[in-house]
mmCIF file of C-alpha atoms and ligand atoms in Angstrom:
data_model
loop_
_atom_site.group_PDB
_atom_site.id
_atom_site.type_symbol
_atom_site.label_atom_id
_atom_site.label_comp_id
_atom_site.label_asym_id
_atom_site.label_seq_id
_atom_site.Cartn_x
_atom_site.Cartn_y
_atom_site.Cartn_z
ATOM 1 C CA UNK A 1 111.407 41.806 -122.628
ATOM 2 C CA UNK A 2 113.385 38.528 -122.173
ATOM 3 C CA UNK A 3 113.338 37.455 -118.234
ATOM 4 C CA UNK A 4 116.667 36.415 -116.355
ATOM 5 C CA UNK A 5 117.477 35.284 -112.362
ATOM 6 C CA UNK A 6 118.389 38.061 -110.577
ATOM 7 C CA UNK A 7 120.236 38.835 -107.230
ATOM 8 C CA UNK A 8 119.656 42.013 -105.385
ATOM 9 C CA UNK A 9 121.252 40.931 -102.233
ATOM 10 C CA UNK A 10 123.336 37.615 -101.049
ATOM 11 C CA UNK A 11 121.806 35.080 -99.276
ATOM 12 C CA UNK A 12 119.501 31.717 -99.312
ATOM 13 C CA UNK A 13 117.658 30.353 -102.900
ATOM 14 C CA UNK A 14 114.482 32.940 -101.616
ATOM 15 C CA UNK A 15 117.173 36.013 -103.324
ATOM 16 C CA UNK A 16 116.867 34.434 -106.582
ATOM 17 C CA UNK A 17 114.442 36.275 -108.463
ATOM 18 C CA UNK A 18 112.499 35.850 -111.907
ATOM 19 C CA UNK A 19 112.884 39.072 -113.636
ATOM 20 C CA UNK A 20 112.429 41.086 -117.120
ATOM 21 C CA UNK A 21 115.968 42.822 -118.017
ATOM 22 C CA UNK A 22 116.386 44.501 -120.557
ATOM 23 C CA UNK A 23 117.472 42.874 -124.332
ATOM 24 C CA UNK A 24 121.763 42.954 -124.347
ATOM 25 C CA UNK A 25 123.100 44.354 -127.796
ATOM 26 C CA UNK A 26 126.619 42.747 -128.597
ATOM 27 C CA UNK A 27 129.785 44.772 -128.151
ATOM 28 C CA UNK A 28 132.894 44.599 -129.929
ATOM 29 C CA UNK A 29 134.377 41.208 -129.874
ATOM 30 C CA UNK A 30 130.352 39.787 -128.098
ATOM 31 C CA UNK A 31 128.077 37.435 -129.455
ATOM 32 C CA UNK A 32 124.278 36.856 -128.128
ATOM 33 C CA UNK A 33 123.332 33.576 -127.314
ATOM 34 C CA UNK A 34 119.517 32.898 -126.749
ATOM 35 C CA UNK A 35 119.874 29.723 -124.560
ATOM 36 C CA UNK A 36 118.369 27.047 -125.179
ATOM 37 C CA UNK A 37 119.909 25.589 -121.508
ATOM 38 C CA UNK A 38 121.599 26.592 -118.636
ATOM 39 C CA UNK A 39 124.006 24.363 -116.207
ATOM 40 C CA UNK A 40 123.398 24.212 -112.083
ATOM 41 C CA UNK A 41 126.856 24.628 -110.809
ATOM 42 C CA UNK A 42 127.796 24.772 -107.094
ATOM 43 C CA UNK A 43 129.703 27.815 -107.902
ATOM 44 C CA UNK A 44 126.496 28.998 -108.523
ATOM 45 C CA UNK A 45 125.975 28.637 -104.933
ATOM 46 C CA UNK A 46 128.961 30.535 -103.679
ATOM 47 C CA UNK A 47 127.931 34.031 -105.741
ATOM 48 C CA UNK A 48 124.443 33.238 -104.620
ATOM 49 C CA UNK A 49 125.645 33.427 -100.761
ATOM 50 C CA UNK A 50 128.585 36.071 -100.997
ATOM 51 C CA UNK A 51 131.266 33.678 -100.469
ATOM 52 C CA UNK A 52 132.738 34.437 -104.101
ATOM 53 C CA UNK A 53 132.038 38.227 -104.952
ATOM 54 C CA UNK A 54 130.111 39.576 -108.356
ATOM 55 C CA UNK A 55 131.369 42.576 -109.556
ATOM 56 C CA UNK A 56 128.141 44.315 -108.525
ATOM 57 C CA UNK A 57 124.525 44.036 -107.394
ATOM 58 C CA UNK A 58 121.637 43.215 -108.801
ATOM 59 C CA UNK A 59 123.968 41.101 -111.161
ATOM 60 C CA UNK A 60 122.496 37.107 -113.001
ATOM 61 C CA UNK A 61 124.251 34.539 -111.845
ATOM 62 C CA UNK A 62 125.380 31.577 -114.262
ATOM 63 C CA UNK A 63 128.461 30.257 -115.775
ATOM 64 C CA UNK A 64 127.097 27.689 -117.949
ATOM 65 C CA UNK A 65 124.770 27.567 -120.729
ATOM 66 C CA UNK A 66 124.283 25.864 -124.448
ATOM 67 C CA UNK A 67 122.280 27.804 -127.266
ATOM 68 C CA UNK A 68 122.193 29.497 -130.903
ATOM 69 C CA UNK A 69 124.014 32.354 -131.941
ATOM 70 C CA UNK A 70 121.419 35.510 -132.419
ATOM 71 C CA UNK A 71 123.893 38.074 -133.367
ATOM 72 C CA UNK A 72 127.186 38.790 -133.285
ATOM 73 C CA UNK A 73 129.227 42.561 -132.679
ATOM 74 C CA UNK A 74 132.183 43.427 -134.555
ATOM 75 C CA UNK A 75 135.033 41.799 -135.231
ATOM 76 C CA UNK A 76 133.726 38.396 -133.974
ATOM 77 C CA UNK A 77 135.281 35.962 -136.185
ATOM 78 C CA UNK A 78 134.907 32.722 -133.669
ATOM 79 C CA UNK A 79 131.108 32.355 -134.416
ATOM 80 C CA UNK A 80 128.131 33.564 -136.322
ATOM 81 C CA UNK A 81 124.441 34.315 -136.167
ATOM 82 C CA UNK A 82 122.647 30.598 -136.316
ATOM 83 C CA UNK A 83 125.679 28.538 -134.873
ATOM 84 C CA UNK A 84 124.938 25.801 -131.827
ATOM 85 C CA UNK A 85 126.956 26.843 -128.837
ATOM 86 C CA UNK A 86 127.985 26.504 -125.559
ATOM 87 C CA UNK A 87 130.285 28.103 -123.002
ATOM 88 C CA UNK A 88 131.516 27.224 -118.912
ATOM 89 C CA UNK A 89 133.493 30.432 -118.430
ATOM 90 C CA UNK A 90 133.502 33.966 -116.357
ATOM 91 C CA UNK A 91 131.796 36.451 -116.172
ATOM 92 C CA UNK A 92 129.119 35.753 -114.241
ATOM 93 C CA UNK A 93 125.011 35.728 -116.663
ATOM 94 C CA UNK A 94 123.798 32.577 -117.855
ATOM 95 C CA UNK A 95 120.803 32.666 -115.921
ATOM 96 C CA UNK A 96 118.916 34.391 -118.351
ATOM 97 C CA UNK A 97 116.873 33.800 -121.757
ATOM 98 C CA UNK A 98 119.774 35.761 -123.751
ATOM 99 C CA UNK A 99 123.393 37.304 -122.863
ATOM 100 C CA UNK A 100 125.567 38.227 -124.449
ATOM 101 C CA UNK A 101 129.170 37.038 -124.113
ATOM 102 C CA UNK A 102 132.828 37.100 -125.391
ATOM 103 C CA UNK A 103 132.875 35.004 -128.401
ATOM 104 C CA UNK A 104 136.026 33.529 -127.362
ATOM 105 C CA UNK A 105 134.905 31.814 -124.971
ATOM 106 C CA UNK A 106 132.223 29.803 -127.064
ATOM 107 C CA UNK A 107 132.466 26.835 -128.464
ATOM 108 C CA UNK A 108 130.560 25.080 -131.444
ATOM 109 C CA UNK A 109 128.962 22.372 -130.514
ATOM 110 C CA UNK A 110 129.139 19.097 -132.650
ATOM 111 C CA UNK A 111 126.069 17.638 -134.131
ATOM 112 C CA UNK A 112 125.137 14.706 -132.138
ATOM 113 C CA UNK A 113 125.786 16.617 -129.176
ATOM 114 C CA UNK A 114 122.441 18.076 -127.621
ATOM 115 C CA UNK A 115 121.874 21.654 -126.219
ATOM 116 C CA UNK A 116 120.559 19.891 -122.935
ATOM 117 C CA UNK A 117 123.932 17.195 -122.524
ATOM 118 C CA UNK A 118 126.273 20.506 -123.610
ATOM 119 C CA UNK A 119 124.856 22.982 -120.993
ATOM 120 C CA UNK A 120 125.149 19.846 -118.548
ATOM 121 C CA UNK A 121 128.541 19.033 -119.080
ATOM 122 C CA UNK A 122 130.726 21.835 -120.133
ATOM 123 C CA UNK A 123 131.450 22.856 -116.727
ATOM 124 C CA UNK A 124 132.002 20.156 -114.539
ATOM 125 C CA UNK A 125 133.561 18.319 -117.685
ATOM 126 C CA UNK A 126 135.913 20.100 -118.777
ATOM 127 C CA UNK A 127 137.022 20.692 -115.059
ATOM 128 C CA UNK A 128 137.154 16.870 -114.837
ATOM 129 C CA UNK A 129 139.665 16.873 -118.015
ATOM 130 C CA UNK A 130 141.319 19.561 -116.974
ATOM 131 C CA UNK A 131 141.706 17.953 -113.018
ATOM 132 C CA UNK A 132 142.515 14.539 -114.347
ATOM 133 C CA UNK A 133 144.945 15.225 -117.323
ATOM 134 C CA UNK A 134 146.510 18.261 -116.423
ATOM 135 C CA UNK A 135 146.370 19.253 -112.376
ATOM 136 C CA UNK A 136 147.510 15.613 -112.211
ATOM 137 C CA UNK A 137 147.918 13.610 -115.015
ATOM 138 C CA UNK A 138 146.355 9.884 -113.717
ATOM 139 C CA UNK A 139 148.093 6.809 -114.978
ATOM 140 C CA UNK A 140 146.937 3.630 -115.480
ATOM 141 C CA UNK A 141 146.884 1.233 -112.400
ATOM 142 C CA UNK A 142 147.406 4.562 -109.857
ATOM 143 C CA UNK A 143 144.638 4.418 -107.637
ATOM 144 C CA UNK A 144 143.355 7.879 -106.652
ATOM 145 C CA UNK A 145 139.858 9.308 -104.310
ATOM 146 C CA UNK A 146 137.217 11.628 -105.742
ATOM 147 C CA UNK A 147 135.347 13.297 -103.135
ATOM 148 C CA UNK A 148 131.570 13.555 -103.751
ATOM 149 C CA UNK A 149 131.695 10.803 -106.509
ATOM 150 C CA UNK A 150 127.758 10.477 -107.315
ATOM 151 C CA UNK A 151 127.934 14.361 -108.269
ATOM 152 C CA UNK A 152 127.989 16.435 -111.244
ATOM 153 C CA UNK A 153 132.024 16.452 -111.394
ATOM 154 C CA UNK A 154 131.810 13.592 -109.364
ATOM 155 C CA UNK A 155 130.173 11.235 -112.125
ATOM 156 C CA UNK A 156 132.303 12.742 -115.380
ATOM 157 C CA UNK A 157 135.420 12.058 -113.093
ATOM 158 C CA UNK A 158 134.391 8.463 -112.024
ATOM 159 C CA UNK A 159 133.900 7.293 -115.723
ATOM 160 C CA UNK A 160 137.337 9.083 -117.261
ATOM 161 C CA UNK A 161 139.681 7.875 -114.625
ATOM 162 C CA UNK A 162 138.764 4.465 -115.181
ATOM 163 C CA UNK A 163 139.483 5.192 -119.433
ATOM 164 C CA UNK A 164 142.582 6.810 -117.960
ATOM 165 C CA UNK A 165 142.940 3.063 -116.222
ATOM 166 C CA UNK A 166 142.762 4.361 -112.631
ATOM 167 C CA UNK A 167 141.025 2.453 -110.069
ATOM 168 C CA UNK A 168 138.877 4.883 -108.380
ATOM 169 C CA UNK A 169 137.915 5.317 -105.022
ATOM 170 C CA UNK A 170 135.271 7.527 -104.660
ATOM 171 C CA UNK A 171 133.030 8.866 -101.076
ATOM 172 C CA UNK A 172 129.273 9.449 -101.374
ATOM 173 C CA UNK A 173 126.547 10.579 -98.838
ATOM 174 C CA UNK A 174 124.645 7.694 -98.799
ATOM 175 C CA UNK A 175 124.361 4.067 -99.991
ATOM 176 C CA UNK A 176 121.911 4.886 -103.213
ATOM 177 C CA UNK A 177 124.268 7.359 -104.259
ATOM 178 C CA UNK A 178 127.037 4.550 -103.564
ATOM 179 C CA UNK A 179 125.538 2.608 -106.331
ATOM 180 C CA UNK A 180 125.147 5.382 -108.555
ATOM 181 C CA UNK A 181 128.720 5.627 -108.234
ATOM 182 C CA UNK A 182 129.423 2.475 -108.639
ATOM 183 C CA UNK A 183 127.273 2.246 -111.921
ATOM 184 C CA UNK A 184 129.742 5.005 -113.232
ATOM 185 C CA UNK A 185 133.225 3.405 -112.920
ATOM 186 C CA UNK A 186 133.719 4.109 -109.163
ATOM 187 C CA UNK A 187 135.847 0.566 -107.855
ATOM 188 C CA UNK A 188 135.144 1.696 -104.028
ATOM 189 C CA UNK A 189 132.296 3.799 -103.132
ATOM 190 C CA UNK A 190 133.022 4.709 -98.885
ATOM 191 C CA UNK A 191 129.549 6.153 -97.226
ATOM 192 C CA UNK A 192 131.631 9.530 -95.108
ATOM 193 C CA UNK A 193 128.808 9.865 -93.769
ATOM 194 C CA UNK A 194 128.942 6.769 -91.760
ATOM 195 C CA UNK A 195 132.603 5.286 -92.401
ATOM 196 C CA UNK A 196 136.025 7.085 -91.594
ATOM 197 C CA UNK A 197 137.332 7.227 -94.936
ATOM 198 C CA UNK A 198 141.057 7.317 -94.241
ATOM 199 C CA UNK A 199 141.117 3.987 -92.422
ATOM 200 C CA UNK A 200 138.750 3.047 -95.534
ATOM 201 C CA UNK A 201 141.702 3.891 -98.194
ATOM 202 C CA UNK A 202 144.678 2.569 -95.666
ATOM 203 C CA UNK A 203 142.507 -0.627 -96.089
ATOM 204 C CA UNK A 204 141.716 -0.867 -99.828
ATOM 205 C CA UNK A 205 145.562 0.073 -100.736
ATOM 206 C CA UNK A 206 147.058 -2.110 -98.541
ATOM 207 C CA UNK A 207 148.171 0.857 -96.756
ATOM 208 C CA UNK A 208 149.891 2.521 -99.475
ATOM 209 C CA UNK A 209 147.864 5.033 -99.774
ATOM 210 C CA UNK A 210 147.432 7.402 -102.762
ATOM 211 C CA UNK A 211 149.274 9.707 -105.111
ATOM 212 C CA UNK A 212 146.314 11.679 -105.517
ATOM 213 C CA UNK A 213 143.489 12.993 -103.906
ATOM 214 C CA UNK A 214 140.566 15.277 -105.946
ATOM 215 C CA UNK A 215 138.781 17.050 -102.974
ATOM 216 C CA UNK A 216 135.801 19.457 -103.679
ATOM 217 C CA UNK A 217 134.245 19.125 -99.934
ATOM 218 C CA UNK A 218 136.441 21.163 -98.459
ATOM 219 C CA UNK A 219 136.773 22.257 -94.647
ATOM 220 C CA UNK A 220 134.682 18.887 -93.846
ATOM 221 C CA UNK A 221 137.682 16.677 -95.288
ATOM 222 C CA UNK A 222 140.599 19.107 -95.970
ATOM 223 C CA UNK A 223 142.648 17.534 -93.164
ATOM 224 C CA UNK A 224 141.566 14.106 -93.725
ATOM 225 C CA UNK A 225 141.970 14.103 -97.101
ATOM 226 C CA UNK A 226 146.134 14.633 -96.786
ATOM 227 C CA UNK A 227 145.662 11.838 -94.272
ATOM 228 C CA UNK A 228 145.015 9.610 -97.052
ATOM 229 C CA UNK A 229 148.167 10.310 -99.450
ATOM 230 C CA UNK A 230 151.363 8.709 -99.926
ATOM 231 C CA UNK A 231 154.638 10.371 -99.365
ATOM 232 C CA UNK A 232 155.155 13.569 -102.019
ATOM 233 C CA UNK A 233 151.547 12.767 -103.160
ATOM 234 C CA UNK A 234 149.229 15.798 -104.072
ATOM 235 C CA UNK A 235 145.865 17.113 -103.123
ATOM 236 C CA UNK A 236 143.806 18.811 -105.293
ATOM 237 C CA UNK A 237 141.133 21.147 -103.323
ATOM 238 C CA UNK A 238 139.122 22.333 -105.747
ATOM 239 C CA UNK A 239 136.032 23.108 -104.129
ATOM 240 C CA UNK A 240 133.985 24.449 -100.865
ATOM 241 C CA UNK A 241 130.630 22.691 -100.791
ATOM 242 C CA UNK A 242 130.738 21.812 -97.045
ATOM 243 C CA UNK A 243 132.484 25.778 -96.440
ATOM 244 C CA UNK A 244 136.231 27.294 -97.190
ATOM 245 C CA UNK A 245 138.864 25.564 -96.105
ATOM 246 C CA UNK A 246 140.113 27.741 -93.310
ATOM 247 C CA UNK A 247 143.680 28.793 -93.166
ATOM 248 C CA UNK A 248 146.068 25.920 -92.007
ATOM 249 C CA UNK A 249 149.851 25.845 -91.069
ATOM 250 C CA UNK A 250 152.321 24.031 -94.191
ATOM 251 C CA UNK A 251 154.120 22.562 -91.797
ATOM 252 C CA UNK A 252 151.395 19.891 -91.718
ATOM 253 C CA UNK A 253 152.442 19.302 -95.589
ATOM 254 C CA UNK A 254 156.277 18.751 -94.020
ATOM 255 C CA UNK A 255 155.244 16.199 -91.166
ATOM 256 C CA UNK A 256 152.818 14.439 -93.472
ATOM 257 C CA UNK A 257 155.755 13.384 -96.338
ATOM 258 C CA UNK A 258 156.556 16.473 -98.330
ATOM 259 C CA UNK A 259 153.151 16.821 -99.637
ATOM 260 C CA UNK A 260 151.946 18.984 -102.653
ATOM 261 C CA UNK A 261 148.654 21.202 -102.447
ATOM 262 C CA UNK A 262 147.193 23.126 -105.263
ATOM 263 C CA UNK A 263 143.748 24.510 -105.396
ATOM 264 C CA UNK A 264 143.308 24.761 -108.949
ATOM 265 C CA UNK A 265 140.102 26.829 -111.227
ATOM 266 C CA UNK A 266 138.735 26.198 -114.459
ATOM 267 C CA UNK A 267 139.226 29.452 -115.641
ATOM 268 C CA UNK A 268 142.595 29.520 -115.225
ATOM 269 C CA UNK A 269 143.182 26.217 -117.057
ATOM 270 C CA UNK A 270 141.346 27.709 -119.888
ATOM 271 C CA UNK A 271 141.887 31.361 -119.853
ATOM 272 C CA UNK A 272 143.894 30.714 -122.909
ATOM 273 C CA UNK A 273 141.322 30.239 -126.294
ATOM 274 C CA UNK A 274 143.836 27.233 -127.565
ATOM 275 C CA UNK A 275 143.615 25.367 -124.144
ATOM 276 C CA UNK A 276 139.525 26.264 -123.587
ATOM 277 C CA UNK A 277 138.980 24.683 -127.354
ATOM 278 C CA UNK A 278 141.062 21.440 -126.431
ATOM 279 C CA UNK A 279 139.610 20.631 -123.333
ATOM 280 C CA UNK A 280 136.385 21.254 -124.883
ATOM 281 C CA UNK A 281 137.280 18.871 -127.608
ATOM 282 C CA UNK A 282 138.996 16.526 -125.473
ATOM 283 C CA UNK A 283 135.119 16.461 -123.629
ATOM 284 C CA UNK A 284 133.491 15.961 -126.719
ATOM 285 C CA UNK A 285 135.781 13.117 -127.638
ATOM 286 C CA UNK A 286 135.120 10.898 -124.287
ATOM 287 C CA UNK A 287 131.389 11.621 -124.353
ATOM 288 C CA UNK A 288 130.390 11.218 -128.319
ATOM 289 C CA UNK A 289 132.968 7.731 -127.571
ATOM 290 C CA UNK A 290 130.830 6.276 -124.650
ATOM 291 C CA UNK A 291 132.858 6.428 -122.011
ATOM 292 C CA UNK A 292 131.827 8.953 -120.324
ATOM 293 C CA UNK A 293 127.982 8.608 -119.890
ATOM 294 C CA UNK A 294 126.923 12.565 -118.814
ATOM 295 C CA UNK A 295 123.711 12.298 -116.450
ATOM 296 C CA UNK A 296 121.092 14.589 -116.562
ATOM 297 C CA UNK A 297 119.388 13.432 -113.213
ATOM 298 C CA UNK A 298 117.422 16.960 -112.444
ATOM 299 C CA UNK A 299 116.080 18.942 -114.553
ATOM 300 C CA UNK A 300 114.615 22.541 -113.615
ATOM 301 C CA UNK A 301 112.853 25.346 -114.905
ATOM 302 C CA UNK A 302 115.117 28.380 -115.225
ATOM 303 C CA UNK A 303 112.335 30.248 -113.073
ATOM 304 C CA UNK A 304 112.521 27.677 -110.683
ATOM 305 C CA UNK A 305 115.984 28.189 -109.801
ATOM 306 C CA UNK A 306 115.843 28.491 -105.920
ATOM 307 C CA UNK A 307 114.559 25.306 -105.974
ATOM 308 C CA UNK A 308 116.990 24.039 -107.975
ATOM 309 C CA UNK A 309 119.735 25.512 -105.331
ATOM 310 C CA UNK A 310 117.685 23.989 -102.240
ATOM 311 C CA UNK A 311 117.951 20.336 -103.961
ATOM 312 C CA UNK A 312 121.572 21.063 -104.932
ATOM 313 C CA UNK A 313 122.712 22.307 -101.341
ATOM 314 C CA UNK A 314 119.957 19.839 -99.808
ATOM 315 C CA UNK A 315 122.499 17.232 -101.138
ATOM 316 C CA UNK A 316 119.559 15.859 -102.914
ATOM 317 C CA UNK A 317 120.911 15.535 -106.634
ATOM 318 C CA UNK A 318 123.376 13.184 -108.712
ATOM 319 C CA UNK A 319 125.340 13.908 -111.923
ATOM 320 C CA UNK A 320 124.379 16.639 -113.640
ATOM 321 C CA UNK A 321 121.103 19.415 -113.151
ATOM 322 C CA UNK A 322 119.994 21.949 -116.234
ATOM 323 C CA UNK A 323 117.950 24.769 -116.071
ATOM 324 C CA UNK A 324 114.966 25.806 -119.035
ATOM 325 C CA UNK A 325 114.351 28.888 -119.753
HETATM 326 N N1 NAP B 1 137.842 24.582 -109.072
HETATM 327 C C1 NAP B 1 137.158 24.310 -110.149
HETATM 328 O O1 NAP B 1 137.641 24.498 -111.282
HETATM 329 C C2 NAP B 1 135.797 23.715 -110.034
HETATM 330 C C3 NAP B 1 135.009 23.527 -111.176
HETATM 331 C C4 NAP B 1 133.763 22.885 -111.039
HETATM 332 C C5 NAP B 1 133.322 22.493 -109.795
HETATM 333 N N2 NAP B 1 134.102 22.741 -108.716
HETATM 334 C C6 NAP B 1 133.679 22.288 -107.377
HETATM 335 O O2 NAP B 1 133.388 20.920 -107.451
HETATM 336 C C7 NAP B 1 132.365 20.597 -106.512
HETATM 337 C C8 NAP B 1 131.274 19.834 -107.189
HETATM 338 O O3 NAP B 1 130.528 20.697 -108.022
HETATM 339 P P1 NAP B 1 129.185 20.207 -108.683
HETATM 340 O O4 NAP B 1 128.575 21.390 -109.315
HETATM 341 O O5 NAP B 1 129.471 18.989 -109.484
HETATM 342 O O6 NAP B 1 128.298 19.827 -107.402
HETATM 343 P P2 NAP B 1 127.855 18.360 -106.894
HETATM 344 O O7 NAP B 1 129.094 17.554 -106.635
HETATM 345 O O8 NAP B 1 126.854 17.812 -107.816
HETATM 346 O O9 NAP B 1 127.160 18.724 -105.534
HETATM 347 C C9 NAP B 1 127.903 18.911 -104.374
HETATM 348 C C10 NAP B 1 128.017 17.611 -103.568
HETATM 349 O O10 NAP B 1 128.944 17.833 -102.518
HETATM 350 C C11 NAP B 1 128.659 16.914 -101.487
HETATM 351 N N3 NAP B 1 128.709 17.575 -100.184
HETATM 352 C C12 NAP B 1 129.497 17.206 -99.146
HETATM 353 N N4 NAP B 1 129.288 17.973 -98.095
HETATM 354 C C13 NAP B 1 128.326 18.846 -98.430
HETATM 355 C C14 NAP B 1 127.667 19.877 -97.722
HETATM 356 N N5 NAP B 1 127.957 20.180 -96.452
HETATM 357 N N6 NAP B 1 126.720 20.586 -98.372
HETATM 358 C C15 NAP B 1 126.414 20.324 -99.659
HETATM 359 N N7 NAP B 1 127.012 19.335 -100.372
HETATM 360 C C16 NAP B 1 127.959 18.604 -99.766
HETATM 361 C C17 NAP B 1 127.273 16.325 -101.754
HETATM 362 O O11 NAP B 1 127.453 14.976 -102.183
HETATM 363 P P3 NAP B 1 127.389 13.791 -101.062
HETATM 364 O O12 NAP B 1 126.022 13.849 -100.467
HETATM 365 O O13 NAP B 1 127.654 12.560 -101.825
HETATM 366 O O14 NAP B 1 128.457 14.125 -100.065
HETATM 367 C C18 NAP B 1 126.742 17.168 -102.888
HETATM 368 O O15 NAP B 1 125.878 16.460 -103.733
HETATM 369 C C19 NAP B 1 131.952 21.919 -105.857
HETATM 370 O O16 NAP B 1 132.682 22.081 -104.669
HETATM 371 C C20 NAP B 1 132.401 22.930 -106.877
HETATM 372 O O17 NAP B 1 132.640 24.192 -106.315
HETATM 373 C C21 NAP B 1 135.310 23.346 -108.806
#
């Protein structure tokens, strides 16, 4: 029986458990992928505590993996048995040996990209085309702040803003991360751990402050992060890793200058198969070019996930982790 990482009940890495599951048969429209690897995501986190909901329990968590084709079910006409693939979409399952999967929502991988770079990058990449091109669509000279620079998003966003010809200001947890940051295109690493990072931005734009801000903390810089935009500027909160960002009153986005707010998902930016295969191909095209550099700084056994949460909630990794089955 292949094994998968299975919840029974929500709570800390200790409720991720190494189990046999049964061997999924493709349904109409399915293929099944036998992974080859798996991508650490921090959404894989939030279905791991109960902050976003599976549709039931014991259910694998996962939304991220790279792989062959095993079989397909009928009236799959996307892939086929012995194709390379990989996927960042709902529903919930990658943490397993095989799944099986909606066939639109793979993609074939090119050649010269590897199973271990694809499961690593799907995710947080295509969120970082989708953030940068399309949430916003960054200009050259515009100077804009990515929260949590030295992570997995973090990193792919660093490099393509500067080929987009931002300059990029970027906050990190400490000063090693800083220069990993740096390394990857980040102009202005700011420590928020130890420096206030509006004053920070008032200072490095002259006080003009930005038309953009990409914020993934959440409830740690929420408020400070529409401190740091210009008038009609926009923040993007697309993530929770410090907690949710608890309800707040829009007439803050009135007395701050008319600002926008839009917290934006990757699965609605390619729910359509058309926009999930450009994005994807978009990714492909900054990587196999060499501007984006995709780090696989941690690397896991897919049994070893809960430690694998730990170092990601510990704050402990940079750019990208992978699990092996
Ligand atoms: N909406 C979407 O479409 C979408 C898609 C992908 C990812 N995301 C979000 O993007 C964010 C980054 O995802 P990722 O997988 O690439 O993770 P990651 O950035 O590699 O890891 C999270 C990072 O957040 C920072 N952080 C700040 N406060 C934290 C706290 N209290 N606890 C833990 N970490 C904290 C840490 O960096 P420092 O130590 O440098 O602060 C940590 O390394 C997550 O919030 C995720 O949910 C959203």
């Amino acid at each position: 029986m292949p094994h998968a990482i299975r919840i029974h009940e929500h709570g800390g890495p200790e409720v991720l458990r190494w189990e046999e599951v049964p061997t999924p048969a493709p349904g109409p429209g399915e293929a099944l992928v036998r992974h080859a690897a798996v991508g650490l995501n921090y959404i894989d986190v939030y279905f791991r505590t109960g902050l976003y909901k599976p549709p039931g329990l014991p259910c694998v968590i996962g939304m991220e993996g790279a792989g062959t084709v095993e079989a397909v079910g009928p009236g799959v006409t996307e892939v086929a048995p012995g194709d390379r693939v990989a996927y960042a979409s709902a529903p919930i399952g990658a943490y397993a040996e095989l799944r099986t999967i909606k066939a639109d929502r793979l993609v074939k991988l090119p050649d010269d990209i590897g199973f271990e770079t694809a499961a690593a990058m799907m995710l947080q990449g295509m969120t970082a085309e989708y953030l940068l091109r399309r949430t916003y669509a960054v200009k050259p000279g515009q100077t804009i702040l990515i929260h949590a620079a030295a992570g997995g998003v973090g990193l792919i966003m660093c490099q393509w803003a500067k080929q987009l010809g931002a300059t990029v200001i970027g906050t990190v947890g400490s000063d090693a991360k800083a220069e990993i940051a740096r390394a990857h295109g980040c102009d202005h690493p700011i420590v928020y751990t130890r420096e206030d990072f509006v004053a920070r931005v008032k200072e490095i734009t002259e006080g003009r402050m930005l038309p953009v801000v990409y914020d993934s903390v959440g409830r740690e810089t929420f408020l400070k992060s529409l401190d740091c935009l210009a008038p009609l500027g926009l923040l993007v909160s697309f993530g929770n890793a410090s907690g949710a960002v608890p309800p707040f009153d829009i007439g803050l986005l009135a007395a701050k200058g008319s600002l926008f707010l839009t917290r934006p998902t990757l699965v609605t930016y390619t729910a359509k198969r058309e926009d999930l295969v450009a994005s994807a191909e978009a990714l492909f095209a900054v990587v196999r070019s060499g501007a984006v550099k995709i780090e696989v700084n941690q690397r896991f056994a897919l049994k070893d996930a809960a430690e694998a949460h730990r170092a990601l909630e510990g704050r402990r990794t940079t750019g990208s982790t992978i699990l092996l089955p």
